[in-house]
Coordinates of C-alpha atoms in Angstrom, one line a residue:
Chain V
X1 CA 0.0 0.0 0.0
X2 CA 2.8 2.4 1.1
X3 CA 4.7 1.1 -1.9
X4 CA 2.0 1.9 -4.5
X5 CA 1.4 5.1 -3.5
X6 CA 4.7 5.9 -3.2
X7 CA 4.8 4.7 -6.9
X8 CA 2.0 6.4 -7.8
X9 CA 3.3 9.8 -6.3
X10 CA 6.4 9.0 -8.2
X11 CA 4.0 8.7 -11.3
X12 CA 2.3 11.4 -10.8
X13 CA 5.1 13.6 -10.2
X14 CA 6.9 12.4 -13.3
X15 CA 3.7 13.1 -14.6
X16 CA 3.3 16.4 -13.8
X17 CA 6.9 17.9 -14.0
X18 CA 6.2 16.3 -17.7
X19 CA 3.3 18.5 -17.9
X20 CA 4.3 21.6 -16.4
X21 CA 7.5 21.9 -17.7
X22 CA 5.5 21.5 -21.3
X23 CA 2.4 23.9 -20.5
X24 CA 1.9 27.1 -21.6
X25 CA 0.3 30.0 -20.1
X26 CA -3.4 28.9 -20.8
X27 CA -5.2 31.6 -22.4
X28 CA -7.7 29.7 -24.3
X29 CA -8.6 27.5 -21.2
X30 CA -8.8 30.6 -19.1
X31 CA -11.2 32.3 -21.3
X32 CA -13.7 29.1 -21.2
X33 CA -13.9 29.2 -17.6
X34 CA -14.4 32.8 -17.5
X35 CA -16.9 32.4 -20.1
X36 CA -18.8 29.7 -18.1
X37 CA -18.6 31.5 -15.0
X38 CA -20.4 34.4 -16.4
X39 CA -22.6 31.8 -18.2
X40 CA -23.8 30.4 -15.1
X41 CA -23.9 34.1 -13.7
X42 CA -26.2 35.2 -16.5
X43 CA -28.7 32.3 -15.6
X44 CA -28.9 33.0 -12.1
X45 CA -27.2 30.3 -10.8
X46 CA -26.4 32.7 -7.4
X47 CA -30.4 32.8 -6.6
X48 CA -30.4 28.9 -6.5
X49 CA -28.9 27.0 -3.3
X50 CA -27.4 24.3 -5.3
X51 CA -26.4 25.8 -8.2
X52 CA -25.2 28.5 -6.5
X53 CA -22.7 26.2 -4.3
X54 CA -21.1 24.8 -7.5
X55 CA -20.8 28.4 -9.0
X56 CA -18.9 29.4 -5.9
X57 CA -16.4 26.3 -6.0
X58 CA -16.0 27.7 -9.3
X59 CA -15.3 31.0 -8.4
X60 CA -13.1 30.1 -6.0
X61 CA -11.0 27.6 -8.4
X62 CA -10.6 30.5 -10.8
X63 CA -9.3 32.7 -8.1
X64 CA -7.0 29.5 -7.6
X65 CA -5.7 29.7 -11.1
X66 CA -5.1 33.6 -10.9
X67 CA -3.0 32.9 -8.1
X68 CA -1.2 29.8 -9.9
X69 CA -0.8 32.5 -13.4
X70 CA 0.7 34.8 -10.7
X71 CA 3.3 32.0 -9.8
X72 CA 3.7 30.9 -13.7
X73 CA 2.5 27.4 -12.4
X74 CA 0.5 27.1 -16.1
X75 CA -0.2 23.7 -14.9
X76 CA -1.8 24.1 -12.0
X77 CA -3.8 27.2 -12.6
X78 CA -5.3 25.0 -15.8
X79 CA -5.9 22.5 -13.9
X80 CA -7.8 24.9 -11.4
X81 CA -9.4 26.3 -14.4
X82 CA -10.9 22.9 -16.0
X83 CA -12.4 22.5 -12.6
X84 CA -13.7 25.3 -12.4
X85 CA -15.6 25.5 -16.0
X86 CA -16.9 22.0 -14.8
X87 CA -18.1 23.5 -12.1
X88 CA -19.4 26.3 -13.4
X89 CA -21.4 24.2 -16.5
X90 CA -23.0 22.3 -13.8
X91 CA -24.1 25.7 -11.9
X92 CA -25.3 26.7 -15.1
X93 CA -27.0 23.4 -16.0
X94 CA -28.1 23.2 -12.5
X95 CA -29.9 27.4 -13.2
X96 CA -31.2 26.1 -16.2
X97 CA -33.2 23.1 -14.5
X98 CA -34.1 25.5 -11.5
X99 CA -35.7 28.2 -14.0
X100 CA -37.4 25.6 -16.0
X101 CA -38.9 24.2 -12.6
X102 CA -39.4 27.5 -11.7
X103 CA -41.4 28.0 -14.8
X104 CA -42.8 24.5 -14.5
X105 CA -44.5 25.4 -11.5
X106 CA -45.4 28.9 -12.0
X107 CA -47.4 27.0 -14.8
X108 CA -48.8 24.0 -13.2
X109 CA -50.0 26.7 -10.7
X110 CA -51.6 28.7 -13.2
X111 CA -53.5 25.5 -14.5
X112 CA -54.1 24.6 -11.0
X113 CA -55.6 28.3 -10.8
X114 CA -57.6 28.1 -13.7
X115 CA -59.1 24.5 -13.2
X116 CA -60.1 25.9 -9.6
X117 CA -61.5 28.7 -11.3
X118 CA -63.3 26.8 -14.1
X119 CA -64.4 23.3 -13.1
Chain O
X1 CA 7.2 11.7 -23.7
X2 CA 6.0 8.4 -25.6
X3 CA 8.4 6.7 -24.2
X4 CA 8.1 7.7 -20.6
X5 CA 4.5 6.6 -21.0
X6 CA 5.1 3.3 -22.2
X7 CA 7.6 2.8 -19.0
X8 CA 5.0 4.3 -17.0
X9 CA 2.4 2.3 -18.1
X10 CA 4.6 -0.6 -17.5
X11 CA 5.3 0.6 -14.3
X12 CA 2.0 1.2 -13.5
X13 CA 0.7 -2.2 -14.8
X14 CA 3.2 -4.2 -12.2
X15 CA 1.1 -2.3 -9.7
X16 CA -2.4 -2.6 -11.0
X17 CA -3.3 -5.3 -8.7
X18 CA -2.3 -3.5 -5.7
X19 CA -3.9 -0.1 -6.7
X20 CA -7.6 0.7 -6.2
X21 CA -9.7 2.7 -7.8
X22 CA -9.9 6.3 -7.3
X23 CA -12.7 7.9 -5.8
X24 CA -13.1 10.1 -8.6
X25 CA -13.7 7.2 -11.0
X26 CA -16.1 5.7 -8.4
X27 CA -17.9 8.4 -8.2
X28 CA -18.0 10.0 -11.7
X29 CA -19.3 5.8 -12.7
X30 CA -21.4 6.3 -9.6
X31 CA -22.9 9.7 -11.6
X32 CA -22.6 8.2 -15.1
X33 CA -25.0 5.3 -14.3
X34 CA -27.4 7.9 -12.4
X35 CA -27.6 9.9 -15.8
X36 CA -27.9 6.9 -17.6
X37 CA -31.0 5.4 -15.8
X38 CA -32.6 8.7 -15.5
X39 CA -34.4 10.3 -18.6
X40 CA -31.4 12.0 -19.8
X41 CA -30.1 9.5 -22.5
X42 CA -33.7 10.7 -24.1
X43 CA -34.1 14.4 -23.0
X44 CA -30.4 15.0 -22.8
X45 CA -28.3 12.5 -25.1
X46 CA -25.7 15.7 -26.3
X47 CA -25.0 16.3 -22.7
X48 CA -25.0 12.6 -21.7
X49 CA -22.8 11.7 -24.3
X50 CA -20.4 14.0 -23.7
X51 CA -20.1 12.6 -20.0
X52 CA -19.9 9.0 -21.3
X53 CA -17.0 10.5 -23.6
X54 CA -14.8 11.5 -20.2
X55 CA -15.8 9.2 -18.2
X56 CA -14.5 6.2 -21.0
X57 CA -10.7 9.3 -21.2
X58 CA -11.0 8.5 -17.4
X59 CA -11.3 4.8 -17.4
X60 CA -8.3 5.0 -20.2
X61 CA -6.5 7.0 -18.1
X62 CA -7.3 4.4 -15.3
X63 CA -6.2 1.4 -17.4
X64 CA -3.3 3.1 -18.2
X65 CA -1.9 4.7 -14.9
X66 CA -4.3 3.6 -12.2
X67 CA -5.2 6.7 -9.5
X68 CA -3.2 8.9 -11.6
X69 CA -4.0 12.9 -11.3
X70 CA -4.9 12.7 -15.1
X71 CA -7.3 10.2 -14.1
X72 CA -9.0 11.6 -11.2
X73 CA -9.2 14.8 -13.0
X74 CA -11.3 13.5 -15.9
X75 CA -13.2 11.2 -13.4
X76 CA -13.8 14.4 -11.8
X77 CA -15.0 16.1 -15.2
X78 CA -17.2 13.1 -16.1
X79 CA -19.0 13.1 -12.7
X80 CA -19.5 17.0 -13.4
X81 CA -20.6 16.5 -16.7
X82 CA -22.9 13.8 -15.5
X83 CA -24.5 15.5 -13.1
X84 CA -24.6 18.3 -15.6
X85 CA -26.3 15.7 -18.3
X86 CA -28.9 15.0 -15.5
X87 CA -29.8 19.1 -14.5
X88 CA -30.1 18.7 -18.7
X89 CA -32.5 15.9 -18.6
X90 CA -34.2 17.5 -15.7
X91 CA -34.8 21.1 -17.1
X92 CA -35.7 19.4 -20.3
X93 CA -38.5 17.5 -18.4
X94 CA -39.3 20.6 -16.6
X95 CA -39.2 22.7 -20.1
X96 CA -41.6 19.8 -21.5
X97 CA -44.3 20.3 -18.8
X98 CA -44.0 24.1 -18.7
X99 CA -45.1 23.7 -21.8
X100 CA -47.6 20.9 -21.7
X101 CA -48.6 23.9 -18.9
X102 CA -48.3 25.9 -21.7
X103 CA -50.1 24.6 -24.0
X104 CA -53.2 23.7 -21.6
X105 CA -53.1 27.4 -20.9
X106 CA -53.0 28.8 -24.4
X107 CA -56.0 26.5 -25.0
X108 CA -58.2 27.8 -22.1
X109 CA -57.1 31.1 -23.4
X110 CA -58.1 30.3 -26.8
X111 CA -61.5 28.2 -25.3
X112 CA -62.1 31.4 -22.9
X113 CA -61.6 33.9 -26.4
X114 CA -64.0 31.5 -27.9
X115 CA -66.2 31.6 -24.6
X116 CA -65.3 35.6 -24.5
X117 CA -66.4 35.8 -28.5
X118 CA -69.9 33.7 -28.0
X119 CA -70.8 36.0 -24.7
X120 CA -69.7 38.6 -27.0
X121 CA -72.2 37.8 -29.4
X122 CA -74.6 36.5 -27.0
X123 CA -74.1 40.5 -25.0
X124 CA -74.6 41.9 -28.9
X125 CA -77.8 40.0 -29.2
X126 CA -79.3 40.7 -26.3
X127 CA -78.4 44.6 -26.5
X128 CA -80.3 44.6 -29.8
X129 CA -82.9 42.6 -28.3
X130 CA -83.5 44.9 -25.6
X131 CA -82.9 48.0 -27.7
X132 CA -85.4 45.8 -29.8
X133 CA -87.7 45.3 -26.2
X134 CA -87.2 49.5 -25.0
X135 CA -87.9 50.9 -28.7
X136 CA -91.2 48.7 -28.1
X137 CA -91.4 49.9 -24.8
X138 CA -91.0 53.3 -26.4
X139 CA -94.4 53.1 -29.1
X140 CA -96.1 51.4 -26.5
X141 CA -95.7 54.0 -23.9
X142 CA -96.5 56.3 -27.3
X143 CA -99.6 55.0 -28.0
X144 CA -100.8 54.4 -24.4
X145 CA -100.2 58.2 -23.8
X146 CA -101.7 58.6 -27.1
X147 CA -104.8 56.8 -25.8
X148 CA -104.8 58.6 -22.5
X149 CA -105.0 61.3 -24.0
X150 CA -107.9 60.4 -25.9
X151 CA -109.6 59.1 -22.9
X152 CA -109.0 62.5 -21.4
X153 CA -110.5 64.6 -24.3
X154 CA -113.4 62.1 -24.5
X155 CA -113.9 62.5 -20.5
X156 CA -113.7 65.8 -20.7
X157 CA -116.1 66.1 -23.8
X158 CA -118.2 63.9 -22.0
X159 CA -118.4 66.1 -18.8
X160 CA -119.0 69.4 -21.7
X161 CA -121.9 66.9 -22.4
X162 CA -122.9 66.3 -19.1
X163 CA -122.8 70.0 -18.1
X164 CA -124.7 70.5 -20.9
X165 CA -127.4 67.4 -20.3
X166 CA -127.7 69.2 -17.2
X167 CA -128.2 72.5 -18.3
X168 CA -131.0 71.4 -21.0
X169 CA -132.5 69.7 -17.9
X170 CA -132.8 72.6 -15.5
X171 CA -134.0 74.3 -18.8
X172 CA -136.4 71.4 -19.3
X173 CA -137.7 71.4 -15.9
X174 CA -138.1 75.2 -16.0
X175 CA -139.7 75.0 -19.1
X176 CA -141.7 71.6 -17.6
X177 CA -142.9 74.5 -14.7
X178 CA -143.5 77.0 -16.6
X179 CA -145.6 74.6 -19.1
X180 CA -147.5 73.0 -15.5
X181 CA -148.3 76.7 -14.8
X182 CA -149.1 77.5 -18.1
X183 CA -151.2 74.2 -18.5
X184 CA -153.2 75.0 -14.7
X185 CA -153.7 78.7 -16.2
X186 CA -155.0 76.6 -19.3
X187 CA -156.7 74.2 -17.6
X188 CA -158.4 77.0 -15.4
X189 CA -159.4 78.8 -18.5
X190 CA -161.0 75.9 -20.2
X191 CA -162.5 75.6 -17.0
X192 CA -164.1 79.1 -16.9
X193 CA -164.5 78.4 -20.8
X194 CA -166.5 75.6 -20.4
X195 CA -168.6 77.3 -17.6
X196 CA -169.4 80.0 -20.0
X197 CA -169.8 77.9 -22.9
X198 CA -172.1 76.2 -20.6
X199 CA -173.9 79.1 -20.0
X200 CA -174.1 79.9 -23.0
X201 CA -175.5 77.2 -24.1
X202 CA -178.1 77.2 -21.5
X203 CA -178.5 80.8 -22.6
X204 CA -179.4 79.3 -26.0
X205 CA -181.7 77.0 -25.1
X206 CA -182.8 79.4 -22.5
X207 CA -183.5 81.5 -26.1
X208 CA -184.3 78.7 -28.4
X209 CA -187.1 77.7 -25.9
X210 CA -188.2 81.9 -25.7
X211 CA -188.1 81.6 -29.0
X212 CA -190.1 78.8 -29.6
X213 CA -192.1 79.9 -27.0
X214 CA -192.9 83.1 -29.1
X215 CA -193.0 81.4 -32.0
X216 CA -195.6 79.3 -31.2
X217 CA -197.6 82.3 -29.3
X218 CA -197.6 84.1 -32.8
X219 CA -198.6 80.5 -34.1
X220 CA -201.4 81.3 -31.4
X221 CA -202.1 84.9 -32.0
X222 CA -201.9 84.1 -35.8
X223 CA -204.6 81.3 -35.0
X224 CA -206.4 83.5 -32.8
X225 CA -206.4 86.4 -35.5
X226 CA -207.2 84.2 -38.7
X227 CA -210.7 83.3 -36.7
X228 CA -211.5 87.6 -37.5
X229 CA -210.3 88.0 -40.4
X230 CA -207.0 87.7 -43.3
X231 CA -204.2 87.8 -41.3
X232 CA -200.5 88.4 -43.2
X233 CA -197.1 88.1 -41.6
X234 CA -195.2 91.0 -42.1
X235 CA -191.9 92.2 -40.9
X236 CA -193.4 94.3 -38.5
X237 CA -195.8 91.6 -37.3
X238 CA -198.9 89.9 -37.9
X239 CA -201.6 92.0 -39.6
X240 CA -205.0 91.2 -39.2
X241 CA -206.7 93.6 -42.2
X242 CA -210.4 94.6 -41.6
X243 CA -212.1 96.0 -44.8
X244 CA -213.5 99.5 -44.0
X245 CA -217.3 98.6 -45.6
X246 CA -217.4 95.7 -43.1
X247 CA -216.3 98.9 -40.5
X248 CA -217.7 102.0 -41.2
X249 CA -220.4 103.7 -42.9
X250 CA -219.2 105.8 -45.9
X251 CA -216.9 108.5 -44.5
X252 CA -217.6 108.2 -41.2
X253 CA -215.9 106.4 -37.6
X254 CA -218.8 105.0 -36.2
X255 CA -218.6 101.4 -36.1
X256 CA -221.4 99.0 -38.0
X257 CA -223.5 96.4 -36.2
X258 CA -221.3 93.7 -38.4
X259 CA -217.7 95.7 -37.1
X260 CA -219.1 95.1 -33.9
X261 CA -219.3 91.3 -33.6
X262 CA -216.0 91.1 -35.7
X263 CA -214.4 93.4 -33.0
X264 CA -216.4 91.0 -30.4
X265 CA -214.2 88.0 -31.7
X266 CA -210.9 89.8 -31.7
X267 CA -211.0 91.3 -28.2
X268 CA -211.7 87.4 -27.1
X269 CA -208.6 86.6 -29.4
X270 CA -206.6 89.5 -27.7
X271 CA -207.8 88.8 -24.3
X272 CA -207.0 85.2 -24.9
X273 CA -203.4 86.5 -26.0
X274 CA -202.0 87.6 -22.5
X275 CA -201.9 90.9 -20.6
X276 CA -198.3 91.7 -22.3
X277 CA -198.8 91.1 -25.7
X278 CA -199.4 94.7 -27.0
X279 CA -200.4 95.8 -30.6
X280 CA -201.5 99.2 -32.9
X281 CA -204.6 99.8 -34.3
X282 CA -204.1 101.6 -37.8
X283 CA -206.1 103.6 -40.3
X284 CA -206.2 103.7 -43.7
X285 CA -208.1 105.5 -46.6
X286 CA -207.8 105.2 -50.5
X287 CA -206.9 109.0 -52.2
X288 CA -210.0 110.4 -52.7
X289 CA -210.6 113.3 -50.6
X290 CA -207.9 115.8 -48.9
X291 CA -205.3 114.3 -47.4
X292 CA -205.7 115.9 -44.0
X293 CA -209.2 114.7 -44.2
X294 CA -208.4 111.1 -44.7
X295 CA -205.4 111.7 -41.9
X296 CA -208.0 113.0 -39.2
X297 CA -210.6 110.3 -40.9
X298 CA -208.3 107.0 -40.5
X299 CA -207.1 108.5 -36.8
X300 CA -210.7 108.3 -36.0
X301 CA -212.0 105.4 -37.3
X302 CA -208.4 103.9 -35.4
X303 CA -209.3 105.5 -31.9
X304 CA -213.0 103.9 -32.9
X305 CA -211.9 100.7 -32.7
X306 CA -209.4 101.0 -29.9
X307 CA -212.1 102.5 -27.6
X308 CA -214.4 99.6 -28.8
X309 CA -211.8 97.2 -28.1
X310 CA -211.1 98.4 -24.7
X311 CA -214.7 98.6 -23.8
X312 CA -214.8 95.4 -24.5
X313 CA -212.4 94.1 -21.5
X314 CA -208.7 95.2 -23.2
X315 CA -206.4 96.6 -21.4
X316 CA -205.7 100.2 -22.4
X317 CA -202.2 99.6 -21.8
X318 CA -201.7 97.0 -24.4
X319 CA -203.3 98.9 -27.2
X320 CA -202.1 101.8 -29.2
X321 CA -204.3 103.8 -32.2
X322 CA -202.5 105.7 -35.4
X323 CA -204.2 107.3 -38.3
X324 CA -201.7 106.7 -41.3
X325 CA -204.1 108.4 -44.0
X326 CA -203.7 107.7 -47.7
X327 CA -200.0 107.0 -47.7
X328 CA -199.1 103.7 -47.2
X329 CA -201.7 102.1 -50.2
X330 CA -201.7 98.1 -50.7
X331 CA -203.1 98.4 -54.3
X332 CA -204.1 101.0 -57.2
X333 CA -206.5 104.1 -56.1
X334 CA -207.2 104.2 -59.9
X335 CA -210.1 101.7 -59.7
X336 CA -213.2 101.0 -57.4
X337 CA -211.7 97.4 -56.5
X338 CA -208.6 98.5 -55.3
X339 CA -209.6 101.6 -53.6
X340 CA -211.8 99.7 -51.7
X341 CA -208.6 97.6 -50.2
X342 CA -206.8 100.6 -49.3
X343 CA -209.6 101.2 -47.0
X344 CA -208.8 99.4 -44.3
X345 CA -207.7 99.1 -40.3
X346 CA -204.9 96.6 -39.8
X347 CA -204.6 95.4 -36.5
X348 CA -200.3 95.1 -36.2
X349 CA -199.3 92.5 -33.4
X350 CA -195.9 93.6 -32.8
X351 CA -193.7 90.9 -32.4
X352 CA -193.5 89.6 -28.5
X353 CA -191.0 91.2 -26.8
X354 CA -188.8 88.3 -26.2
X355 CA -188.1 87.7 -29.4
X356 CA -186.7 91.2 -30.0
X357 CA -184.3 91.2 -27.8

């Protein structure tokens, strides 16, 4: 057990010293994030509980990447940024199924009002 | 770099069976299968897909290096994207009754525009029917104030009427009064009318039987007189003629023995008369001689006879003598016949007094 992880952080450092010392400062990654963050954002993903909790993390991973950019560690602030425009999607997916519930039931209640109304 | 993976993956394969699998994997297949058995392979297969397509980089990256970072960040990515695939699937569902919502809404809009359009129409048709119903309302209230006001003209013609029933009454009845008064007054003449026509008539007969009374005394008298001598009735009466030679000797007034008995017979007749019959004695000569001589000759001879007749029980009262001379002749003095009927006394019974009047 101690010797497979030790492997595997062996692995995973050769892994990422492969990768960092081949990334790049990750503009186009950085501008998909911000995109989805402001995505999610736009839909309102702050007024709902869950989906506001994912846009958070998200938020908070992108202020991880600014402060990995600031370090030049490309690697980990991409890292921080995939996460956080995986986060962010599922705040915005998770805004987009709380408006169309929201709109669901504002609906349903209207029909509910009417059929009270009209029997 | 190839080549470091290959002695990696080597590396990693000679510990396979003593490494376990991440909890990223676990957990994205954990999420995966989730999406999978929820709706989202029909109301999100885009988004599902795309999860499947990490989570299978992850599981490569697992086969490959086993709890690598690679492979617990795309295990992380596919559990993201899955849970993403299933807020897809659930929106989707949650667009898809919205607008089943929708839709059930548009069509009670559309049944209540429909409802809205027929009460429409229905609100139209009874507005014309009751401008129909108040425009009768309208004529009919016309004509009954139309027909009041008929009834008022006729009433108060009618009462003119009245009034003037009533004034032809009073007339009537003061008329019907004055007639009643009118008809007593009449009634009390014809009364006074028939009392005097009455009266009258009694009067009449009262006359007719004078009359007849008279009439039949001069029958009588006449009767009486006819036994002396001619009688003739005259205007001024019944005449009894005595012939002077039967009288009187030739130019004188005594009386003859034969005068006498005539005279005898007349005073009876006269007596039998009645003490108020009255009558003249006249004399008469024919024209030979002076005329005062036969004047004081026929007054003579007249006061003769009235003395004679008096003597003989008349009353003097009743009896009256004139001597009318030669003037009033009853025939020719040109011969001996009729100068001897021009001498004469006429006894004149004047008509009873009764009948004169």
């Amino acid at each position: 057990m101690r010797a497979s992880t030790l492997i595997g952080m062996i692995a995973s450092a050769v892994l990422s010293t492969a990768c960092a010392t081949t990334s790049q400062f990750p503009d186009r990654q950085l501008a998909e994030s911000r995109a989805s963050v402001r995505v999610a954002e736009a839909l309102g993903a702050t007024a709902d509980p869950h989906a506001a909790t994912y846009l958070e993390i998200a938020r908070g991973q992108m202020k991880d990447a600014d402060r990995a950019i600031a370090l030049r560690d490309y690697w980990l602030a991409e890292r921080s940024l995939r996460s956080a425009q995986a986060n962010a999607e599922l705040a915005a997916a998770l805004a987009r199924e709380a408006n169309a519930r929201a709109e669901a039931v504002d609906m349903q209640r209207q029909v509910q009002a009417l059929r009270a109304r009209v029997p | 770099m190839r080549l470091i993976n290959v002695v990696l993956g080597l590396s990693l394969t000679a510990c396979a069976a003593q490494t376990v699998t991440s909890r990223e994997l676990v957990n994205a297949r954990i999420a995966y299968a989730h999406a999978a058995s929820s709706n989202a392979p029909s109301d999100a297969p885009r988004s599902l897909e795309v999860a499947r397509g990490t989570l299978n980089a992850a599981e490569e990256e697992h086969a490959f290096d086993p709890g690598s970072m690679r492979e617990r960040e795309l295990a992380f990515l596919a559990m993201r994207r899955a849970q993403a695939a299933m807020a897809d699937a659930n929106a989707r569902a949650a667009q898809r009754d919205a607008q089943l919502a929708r839709d059930e809404l548009r069509r009670n809009a559309e049944e209540a525009k429909r409802a809205a359009e027929s009460a429409q129409a229905q609100t139209q048709q009874a507005r014309a029917q009751a401008e129909a119903a108040t425009k009768q309302a309208q004529a009919e209230a016309e004509r009954r104030q139309a027909a009041e006001q008929q009834a008022t003209s006729a009433r108060l013609s009618l009462e003119q009427a009245e009034r003037n029933l009533a004034d032809v009454h009073s007339q009537l009845s003061a008329q019907g009064d004055k007639l009643d008064e009118q008809t007593k007054q009449l009634r009390e003449r014809e009364a006074s009318l028939q009392a005097q026509v009455e009266a009258l008539r009694t009067q009449r007969d009262q006359a007719e039987r004078e009359r007849a009374d008279a009439q039949r005394q001069r029958d009588r008298v006449a009767e009486e007189l006819r036994k002396v001598g001619e009688v003739a009735e005259e205007n001024r009466g019944l005449v009894l003629t005595l012939p002077s030679e039967v009288m009187f000797r030739y130019g004188q007034a005594s009386l003859l023995p034969r005068a006498k008995e005539k005279l005898d017979e007349l005073a009876n007749a006269l007596q039998d008369l009645g003490p108020d019959q009255k009558f003249v004695v006249e004399g008469h000569t024919d024209s030979r001689g002076s005329v005062a001589f036969n004047q004081e000759l026929s007054q003579r001879r007249a006061n003769t006879v009235r003395a004679y007749l008096i003597e003989r029980g008349v009353d003097p009262d009743r009896i009256e003598a004139v001597g009318r001379g030669e003037v009033e002749p009853v025939a020719s003095n040109a011969n001996p016949e009729g100068r001897a009927n021009n001498r004469r006394v006429e006894i004149v019974v004047t008509p009873p007094a009764v009948s004169r009047r």
